[in-house]
mmCIF file of C-alpha atoms in Angstrom:
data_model
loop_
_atom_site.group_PDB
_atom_site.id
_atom_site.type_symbol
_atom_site.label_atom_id
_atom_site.label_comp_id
_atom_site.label_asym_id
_atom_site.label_seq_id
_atom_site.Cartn_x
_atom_site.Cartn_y
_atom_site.Cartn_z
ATOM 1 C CA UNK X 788 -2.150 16.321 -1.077
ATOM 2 C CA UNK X 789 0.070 16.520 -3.839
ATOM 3 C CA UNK X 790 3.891 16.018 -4.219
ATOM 4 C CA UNK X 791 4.424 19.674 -4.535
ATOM 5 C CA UNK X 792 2.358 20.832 -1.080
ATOM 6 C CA UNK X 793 4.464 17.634 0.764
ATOM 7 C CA UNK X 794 7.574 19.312 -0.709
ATOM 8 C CA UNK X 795 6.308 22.840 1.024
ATOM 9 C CA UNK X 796 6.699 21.605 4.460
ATOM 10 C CA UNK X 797 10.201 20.667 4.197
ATOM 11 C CA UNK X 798 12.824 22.976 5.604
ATOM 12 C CA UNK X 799 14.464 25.246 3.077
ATOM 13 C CA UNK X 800 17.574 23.892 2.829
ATOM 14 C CA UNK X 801 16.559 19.986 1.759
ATOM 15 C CA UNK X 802 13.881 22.250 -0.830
ATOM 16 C CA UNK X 803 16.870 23.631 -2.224
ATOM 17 C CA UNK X 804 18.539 19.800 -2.302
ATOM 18 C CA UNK X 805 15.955 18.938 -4.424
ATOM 19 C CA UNK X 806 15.824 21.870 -6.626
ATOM 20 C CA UNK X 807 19.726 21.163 -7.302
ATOM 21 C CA UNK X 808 18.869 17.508 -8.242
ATOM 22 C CA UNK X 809 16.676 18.807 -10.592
ATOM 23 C CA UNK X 810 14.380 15.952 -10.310
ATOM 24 C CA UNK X 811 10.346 15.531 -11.634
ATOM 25 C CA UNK X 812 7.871 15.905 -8.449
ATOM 26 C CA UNK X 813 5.532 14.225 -10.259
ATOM 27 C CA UNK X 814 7.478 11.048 -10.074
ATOM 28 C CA UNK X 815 9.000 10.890 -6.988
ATOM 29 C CA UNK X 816 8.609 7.667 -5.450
ATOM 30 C CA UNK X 817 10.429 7.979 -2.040
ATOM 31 C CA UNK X 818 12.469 10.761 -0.415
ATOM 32 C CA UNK X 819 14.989 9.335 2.699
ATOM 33 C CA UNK X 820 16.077 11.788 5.083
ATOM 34 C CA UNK X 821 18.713 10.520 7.655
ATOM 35 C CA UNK X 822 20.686 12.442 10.515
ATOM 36 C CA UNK X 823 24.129 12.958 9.430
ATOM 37 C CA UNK X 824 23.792 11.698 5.888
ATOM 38 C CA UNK X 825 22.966 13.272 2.628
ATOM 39 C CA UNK X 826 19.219 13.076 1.313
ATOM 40 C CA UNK X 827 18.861 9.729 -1.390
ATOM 41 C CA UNK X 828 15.633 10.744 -3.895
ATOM 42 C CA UNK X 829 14.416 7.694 -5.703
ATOM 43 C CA UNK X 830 11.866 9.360 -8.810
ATOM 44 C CA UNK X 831 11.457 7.665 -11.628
ATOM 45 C CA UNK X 832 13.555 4.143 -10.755
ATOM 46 C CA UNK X 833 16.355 6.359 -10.285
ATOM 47 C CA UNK X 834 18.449 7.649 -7.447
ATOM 48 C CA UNK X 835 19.409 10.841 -6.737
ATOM 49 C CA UNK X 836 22.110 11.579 -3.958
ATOM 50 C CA UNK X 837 22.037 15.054 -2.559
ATOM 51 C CA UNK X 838 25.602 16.782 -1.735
ATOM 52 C CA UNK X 839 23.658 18.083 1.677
ATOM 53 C CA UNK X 840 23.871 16.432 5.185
ATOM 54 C CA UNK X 841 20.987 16.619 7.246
ATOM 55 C CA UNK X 842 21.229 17.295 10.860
ATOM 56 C CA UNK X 843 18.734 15.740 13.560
ATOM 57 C CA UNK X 844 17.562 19.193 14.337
ATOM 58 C CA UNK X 845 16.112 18.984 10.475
ATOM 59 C CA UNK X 846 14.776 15.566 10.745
ATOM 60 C CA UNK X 847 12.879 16.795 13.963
ATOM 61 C CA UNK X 848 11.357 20.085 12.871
ATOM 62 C CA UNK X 849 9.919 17.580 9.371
ATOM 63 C CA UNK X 850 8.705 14.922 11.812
ATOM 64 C CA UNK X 851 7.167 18.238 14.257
ATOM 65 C CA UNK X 852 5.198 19.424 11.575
ATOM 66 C CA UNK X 853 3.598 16.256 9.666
ATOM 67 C CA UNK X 854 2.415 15.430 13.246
ATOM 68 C CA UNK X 855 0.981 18.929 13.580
ATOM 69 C CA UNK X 856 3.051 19.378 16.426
ATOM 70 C CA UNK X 857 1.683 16.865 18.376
ATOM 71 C CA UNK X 858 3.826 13.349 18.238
ATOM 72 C CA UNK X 859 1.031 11.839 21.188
ATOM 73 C CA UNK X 860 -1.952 12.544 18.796
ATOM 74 C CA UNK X 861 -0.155 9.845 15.978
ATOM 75 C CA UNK X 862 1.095 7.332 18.699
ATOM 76 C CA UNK X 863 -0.640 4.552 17.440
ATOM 77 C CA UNK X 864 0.752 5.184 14.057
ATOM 78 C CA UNK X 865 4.545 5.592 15.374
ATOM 79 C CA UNK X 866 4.076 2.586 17.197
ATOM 80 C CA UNK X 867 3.821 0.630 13.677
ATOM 81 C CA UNK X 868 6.403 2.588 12.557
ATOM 82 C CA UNK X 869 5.231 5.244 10.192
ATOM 83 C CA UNK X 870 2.986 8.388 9.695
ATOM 84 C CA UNK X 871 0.311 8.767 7.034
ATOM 85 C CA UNK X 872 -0.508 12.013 5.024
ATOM 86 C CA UNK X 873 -3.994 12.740 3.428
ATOM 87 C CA UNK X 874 -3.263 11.654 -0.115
ATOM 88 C CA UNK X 875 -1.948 8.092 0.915
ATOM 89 C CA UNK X 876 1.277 9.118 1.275
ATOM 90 C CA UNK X 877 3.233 7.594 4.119
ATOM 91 C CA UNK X 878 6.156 8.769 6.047
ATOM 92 C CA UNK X 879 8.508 5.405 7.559
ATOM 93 C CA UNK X 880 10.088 6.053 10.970
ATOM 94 C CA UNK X 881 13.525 4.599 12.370
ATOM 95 C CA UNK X 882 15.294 5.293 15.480
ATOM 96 C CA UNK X 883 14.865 3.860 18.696
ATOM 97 C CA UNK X 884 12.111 1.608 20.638
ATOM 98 C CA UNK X 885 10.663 1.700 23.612
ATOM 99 C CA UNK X 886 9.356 -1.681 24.870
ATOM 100 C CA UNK X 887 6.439 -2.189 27.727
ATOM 101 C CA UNK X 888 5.705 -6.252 28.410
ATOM 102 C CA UNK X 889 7.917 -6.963 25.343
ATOM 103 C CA UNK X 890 5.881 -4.830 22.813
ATOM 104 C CA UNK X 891 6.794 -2.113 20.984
ATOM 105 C CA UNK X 892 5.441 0.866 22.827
ATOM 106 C CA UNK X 893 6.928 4.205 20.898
ATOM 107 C CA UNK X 894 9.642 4.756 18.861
ATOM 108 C CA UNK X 895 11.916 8.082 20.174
ATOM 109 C CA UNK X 896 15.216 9.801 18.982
ATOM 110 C CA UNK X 897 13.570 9.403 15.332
ATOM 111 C CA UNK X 898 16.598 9.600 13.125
ATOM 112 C CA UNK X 899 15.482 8.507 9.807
ATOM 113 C CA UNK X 900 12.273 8.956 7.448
ATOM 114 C CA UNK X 901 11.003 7.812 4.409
ATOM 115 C CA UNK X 902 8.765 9.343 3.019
ATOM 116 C CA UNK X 903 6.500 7.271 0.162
ATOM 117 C CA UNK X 904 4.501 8.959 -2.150
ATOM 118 C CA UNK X 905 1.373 7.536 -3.424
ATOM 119 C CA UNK X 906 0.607 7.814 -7.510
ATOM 120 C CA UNK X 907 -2.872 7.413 -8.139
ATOM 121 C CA UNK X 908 -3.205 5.974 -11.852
ATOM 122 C CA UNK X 909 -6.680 5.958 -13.187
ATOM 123 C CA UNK X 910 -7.116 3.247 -15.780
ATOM 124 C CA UNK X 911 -4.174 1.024 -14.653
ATOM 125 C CA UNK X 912 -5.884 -1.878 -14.239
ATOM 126 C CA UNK X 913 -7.684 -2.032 -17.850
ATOM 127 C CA UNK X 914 -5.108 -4.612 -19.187
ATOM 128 C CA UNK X 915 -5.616 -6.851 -15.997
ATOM 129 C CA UNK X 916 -9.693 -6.789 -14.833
ATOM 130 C CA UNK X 917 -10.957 -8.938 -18.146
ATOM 131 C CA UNK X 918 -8.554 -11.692 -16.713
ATOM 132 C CA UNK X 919 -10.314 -11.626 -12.966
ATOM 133 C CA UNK X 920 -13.842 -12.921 -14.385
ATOM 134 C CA UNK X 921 -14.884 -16.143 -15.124
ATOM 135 C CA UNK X 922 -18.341 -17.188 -15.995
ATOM 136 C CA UNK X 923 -19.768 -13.725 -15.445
ATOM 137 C CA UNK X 924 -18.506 -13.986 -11.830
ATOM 138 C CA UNK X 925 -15.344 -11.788 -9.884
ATOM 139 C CA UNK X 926 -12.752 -14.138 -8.936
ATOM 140 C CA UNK X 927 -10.814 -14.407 -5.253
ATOM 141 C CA UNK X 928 -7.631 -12.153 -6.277
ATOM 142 C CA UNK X 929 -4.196 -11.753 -4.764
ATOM 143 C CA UNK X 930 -1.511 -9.642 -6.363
ATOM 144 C CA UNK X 931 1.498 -10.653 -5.640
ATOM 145 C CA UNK X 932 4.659 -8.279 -6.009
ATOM 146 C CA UNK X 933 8.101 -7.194 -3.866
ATOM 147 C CA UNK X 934 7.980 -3.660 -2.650
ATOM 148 C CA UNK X 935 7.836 -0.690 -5.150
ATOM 149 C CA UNK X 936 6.083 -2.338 -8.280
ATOM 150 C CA UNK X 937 2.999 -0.801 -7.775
ATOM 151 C CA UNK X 938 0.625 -3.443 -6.134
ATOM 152 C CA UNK X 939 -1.111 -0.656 -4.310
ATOM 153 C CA UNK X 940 -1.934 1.595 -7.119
ATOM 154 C CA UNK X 941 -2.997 -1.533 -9.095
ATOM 155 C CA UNK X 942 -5.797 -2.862 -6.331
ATOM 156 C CA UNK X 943 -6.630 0.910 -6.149
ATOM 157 C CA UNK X 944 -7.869 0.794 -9.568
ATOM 158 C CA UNK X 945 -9.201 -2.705 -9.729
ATOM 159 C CA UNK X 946 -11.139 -1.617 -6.861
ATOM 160 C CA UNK X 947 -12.175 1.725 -8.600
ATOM 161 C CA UNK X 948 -13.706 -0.121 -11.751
ATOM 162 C CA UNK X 949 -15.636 -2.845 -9.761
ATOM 163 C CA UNK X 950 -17.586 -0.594 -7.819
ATOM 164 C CA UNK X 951 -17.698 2.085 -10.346
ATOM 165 C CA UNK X 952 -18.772 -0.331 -12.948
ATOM 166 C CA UNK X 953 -17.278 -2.026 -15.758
ATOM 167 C CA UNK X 954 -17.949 -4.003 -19.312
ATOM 168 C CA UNK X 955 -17.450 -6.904 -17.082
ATOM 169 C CA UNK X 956 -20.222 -5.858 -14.059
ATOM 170 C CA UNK X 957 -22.670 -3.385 -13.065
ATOM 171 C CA UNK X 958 -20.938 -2.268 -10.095
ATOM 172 C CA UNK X 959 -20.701 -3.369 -6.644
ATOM 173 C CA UNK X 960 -20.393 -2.297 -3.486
ATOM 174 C CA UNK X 961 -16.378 -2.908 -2.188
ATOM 175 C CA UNK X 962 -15.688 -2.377 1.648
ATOM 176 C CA UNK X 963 -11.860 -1.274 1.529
ATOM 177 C CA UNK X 964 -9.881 -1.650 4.943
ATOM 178 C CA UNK X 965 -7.323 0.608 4.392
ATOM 179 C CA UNK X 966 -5.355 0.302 7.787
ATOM 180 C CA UNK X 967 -2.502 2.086 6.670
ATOM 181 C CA UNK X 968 -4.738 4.873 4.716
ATOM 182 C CA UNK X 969 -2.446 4.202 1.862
ATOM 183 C CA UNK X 970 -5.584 2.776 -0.664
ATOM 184 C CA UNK X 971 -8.167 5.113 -0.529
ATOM 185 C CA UNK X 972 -5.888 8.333 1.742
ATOM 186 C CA UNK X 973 -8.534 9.214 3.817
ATOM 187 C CA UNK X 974 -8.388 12.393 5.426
ATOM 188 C CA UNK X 975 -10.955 12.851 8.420
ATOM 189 C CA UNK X 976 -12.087 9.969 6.874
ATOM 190 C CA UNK X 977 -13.237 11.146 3.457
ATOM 191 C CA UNK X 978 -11.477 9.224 0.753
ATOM 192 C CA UNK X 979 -8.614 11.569 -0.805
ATOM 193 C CA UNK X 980 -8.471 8.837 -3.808
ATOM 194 C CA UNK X 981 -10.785 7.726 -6.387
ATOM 195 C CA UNK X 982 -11.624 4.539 -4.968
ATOM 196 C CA UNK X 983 -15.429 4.263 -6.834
ATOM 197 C CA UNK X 984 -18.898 5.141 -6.048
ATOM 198 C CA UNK X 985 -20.315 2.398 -3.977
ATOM 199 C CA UNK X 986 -16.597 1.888 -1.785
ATOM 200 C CA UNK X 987 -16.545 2.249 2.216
ATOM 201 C CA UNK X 988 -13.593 2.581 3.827
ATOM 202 C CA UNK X 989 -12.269 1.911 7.229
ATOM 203 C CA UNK X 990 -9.494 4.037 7.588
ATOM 204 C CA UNK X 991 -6.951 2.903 9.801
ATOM 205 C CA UNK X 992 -7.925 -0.302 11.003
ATOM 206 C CA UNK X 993 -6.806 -3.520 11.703
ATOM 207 C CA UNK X 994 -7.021 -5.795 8.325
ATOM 208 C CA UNK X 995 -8.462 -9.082 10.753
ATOM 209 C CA UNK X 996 -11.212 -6.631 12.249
ATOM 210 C CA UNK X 997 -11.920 -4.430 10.026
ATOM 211 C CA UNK X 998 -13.040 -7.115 8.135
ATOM 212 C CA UNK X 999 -15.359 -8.637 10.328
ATOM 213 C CA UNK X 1000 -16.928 -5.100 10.699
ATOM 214 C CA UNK X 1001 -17.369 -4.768 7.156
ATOM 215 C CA UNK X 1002 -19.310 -7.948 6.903
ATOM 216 C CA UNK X 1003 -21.481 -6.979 10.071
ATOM 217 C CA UNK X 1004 -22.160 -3.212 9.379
ATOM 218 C CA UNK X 1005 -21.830 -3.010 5.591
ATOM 219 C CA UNK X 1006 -22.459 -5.859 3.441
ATOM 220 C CA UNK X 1007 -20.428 -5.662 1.120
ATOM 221 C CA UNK X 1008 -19.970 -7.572 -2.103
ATOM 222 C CA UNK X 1009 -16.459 -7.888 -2.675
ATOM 223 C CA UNK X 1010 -14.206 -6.911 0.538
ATOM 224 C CA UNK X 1011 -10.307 -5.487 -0.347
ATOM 225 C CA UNK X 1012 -7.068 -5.408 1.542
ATOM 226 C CA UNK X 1013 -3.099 -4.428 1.251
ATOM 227 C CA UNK X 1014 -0.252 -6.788 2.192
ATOM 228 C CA UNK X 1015 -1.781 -9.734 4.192
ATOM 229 C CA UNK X 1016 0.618 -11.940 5.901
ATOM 230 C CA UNK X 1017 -1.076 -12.660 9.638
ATOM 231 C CA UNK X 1018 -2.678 -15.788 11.225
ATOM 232 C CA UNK X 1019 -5.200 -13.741 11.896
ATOM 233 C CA UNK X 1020 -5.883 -12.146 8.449
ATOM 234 C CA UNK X 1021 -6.334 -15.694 7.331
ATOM 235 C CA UNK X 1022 -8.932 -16.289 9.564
ATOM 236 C CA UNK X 1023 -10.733 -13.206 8.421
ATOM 237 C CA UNK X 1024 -10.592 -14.092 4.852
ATOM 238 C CA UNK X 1025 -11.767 -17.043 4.608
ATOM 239 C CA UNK X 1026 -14.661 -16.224 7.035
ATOM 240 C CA UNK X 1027 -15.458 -13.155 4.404
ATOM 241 C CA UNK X 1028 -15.544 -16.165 2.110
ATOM 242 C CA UNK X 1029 -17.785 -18.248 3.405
ATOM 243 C CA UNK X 1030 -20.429 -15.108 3.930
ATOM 244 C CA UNK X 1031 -20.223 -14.727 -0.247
ATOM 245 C CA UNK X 1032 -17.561 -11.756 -0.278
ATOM 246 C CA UNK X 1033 -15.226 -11.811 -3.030
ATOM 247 C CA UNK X 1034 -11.649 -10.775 -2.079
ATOM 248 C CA UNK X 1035 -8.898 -8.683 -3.297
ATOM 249 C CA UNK X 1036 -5.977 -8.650 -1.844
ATOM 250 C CA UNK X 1037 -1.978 -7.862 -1.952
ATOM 251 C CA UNK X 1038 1.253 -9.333 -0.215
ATOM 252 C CA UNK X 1039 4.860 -9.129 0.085
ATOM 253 C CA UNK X 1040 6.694 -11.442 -2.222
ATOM 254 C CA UNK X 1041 9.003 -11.775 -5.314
ATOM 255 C CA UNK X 1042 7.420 -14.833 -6.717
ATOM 256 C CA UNK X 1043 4.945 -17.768 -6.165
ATOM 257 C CA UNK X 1044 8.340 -19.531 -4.648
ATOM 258 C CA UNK X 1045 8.889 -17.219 -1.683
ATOM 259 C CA UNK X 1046 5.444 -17.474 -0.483
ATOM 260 C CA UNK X 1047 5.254 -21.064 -0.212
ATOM 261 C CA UNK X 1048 8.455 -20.524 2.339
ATOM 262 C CA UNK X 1049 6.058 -18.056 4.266
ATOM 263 C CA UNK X 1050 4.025 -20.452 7.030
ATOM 264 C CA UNK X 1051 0.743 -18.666 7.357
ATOM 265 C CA UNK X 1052 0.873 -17.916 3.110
ATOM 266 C CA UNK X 1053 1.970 -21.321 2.485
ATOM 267 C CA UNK X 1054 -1.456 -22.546 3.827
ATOM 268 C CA UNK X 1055 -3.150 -19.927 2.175
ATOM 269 C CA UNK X 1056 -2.224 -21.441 -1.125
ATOM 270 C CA UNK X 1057 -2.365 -25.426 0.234
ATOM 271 C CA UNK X 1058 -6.517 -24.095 0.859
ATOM 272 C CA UNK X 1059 -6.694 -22.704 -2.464
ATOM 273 C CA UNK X 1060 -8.412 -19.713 -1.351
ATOM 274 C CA UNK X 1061 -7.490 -17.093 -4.258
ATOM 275 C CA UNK X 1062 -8.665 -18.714 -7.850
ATOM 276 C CA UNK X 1063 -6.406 -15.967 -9.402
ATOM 277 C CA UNK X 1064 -2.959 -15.262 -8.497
ATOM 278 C CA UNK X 1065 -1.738 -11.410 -10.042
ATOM 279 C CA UNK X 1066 2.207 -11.687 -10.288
ATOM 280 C CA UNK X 1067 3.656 -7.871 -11.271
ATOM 281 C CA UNK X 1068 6.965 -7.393 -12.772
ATOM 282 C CA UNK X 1069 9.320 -4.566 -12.343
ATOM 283 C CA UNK X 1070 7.976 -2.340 -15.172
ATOM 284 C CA UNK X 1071 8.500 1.330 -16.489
ATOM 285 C CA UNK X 1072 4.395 1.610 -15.148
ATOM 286 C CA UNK X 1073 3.262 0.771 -11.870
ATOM 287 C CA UNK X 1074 1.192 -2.674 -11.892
ATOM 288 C CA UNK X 1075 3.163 -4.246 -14.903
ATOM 289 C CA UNK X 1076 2.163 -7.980 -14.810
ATOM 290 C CA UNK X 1077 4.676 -10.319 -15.239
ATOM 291 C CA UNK X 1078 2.030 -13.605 -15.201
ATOM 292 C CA UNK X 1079 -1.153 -15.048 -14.397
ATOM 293 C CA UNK X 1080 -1.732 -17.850 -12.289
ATOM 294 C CA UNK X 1081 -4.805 -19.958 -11.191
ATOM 295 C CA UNK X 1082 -5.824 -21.909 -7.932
ATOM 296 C CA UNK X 1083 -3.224 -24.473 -8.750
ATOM 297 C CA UNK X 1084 -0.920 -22.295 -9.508
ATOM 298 C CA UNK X 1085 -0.943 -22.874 -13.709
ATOM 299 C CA UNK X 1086 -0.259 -20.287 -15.911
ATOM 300 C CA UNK X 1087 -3.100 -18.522 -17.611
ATOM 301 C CA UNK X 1088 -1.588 -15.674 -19.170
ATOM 302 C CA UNK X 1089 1.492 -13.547 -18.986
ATOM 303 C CA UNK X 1090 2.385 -9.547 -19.366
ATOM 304 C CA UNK X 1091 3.065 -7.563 -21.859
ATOM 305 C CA UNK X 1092 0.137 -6.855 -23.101
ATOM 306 C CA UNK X 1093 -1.420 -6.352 -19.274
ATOM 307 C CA UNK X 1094 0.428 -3.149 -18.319
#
């Protein structure tokens, strides 16, 4: 799904909104709709503020039709908090929670969306894969980067080349859990992204699982997830490990500093698990590397010329 048929469903007015902005669809990044407040566009780095107010009528009739009319059919979803779109585009949901036994059960009177748009950029990850092999062998990878630099669409295309092949490897077969459907944006579970010829996906499930199922069903060679952070997760990863799967991964973080504050990352690293750490910078591309770390965390090459 492309920016332009997202941009159809919206209600006239907030199509107008944008039209006024006069902003580039093809580089819109987020789009925040909020009862009672004018529509913020963020394309291109930049934001736009829209001289409309939304109503909650408006935010309703959006959120009615991405769920084809049918909020129960997504209520795992809205329990985490968002709603994905076939392209890997994700709409974020705020408003208010319903607890059963202290867990988030639902989330009603929605009030507030976000809505992310995925940019799939074929050959992003040119600059970066010569610097993830060592010896003729792919190296445990985690790219490391804070929200909105592009982590995603990089591991999209590292994953792309490695099972596609490369100058560095003949291809390999990559198991992808994509449990929020933003890596590959599976729809009815066929890939909507270029994610290589010998990837499979398991769309919408639980990083710590899925990966376990991977291993059992699949065998894959090299196993790839988005934004670890769990107890669980690192159980899963280092069990992939020790059956011969390579990982790729992504997290949450600003630099090598704020996940050593993070418990269950901060034993990540003590283990040594990942023998190359991918730290992006905020760049005019997505995936702009700022530097390259090893297992010990020392430097083994910077950006610039790996973006």
């Amino acid at each position: 799904m492309q920016c332009e048929e997202i941009l159809s469903i919206f209600p006239g007015m907030l199509r107008e909104a944008l039209a006024e902005l006069r902003v580039n669809t093809n580089n819109l990044q987020e789009i925040r709709i909020r009862a009672g407040r004018p529509v913020t566009v963020l394309c291109g780095n930049r934001e736009y503020i829209s001289g409309r107010v939304t109503d909650g009528a408006q935010v309703n009739e959006i959120l009615a039709y991405l769920s084809s009319y049918s909020l129960y059919a997504y209520e795992d979803e809205i329990r985490q908090g968002f709603l994905s779109l076939p392209g890997g585009h994700r709409v974020g949901l705020s408003g208010r929670t319903v607890l059963e036994s202290r867990k988030i059960k639902t989330i009603t009177e929605i009030s507030s969306l976000n809505i992310r748009f995925a940019h799939e950029i074929r050959g992003c990850a040119d600059g970066l894969l010569p610097h993830l092999w060592e010896n003729g062998r792919l190296l445990h990878t985690l790219i490391v980067s804070a929200p909105g630099r592009g982590k995603t669409t990089l591991l999209r295309d590292c994953i792309r080349q490695i099972s596609n092949g490369s100058p560095y490897n003949g291809g390999m077969t990559v198991g992808v859990v994509d449990e929020r459907s933003e890596i590959a944006g599976s729809f009815r579970g066929v890939p909507g992204n270029d994610v290589g010829m010998r990837t499979d996906v398991l769309d919408g499930c639980p990083k710590a699982e899925g990966m376990m199922m991977l291993i059992r069903s699949m065998s894959p060679k090299v196993i790839a997830v988005d934004e670890i952070g769990s107890s669980d997760e690192l159980a899963a990863l280092m069990t992939a490990m020790h059956c011969g799967c390579v990982l790729l991964a992504t997290v949450h973080g600003s630099s090598m500093e704020e996940l050593r504050k993070k418990p269950v990352l901060k034993d990540m690293m003590e283990l040594k698990m990942f023998e190359r750490y991918v730290v992006l910078d905020c760049g005019k591309k997505p995936g702009c590397v700022k530097m390259l770390l090893d297992r010990d965390g020392r430097e083994t090459g910077r950006g610039g010329m790996i973006c």
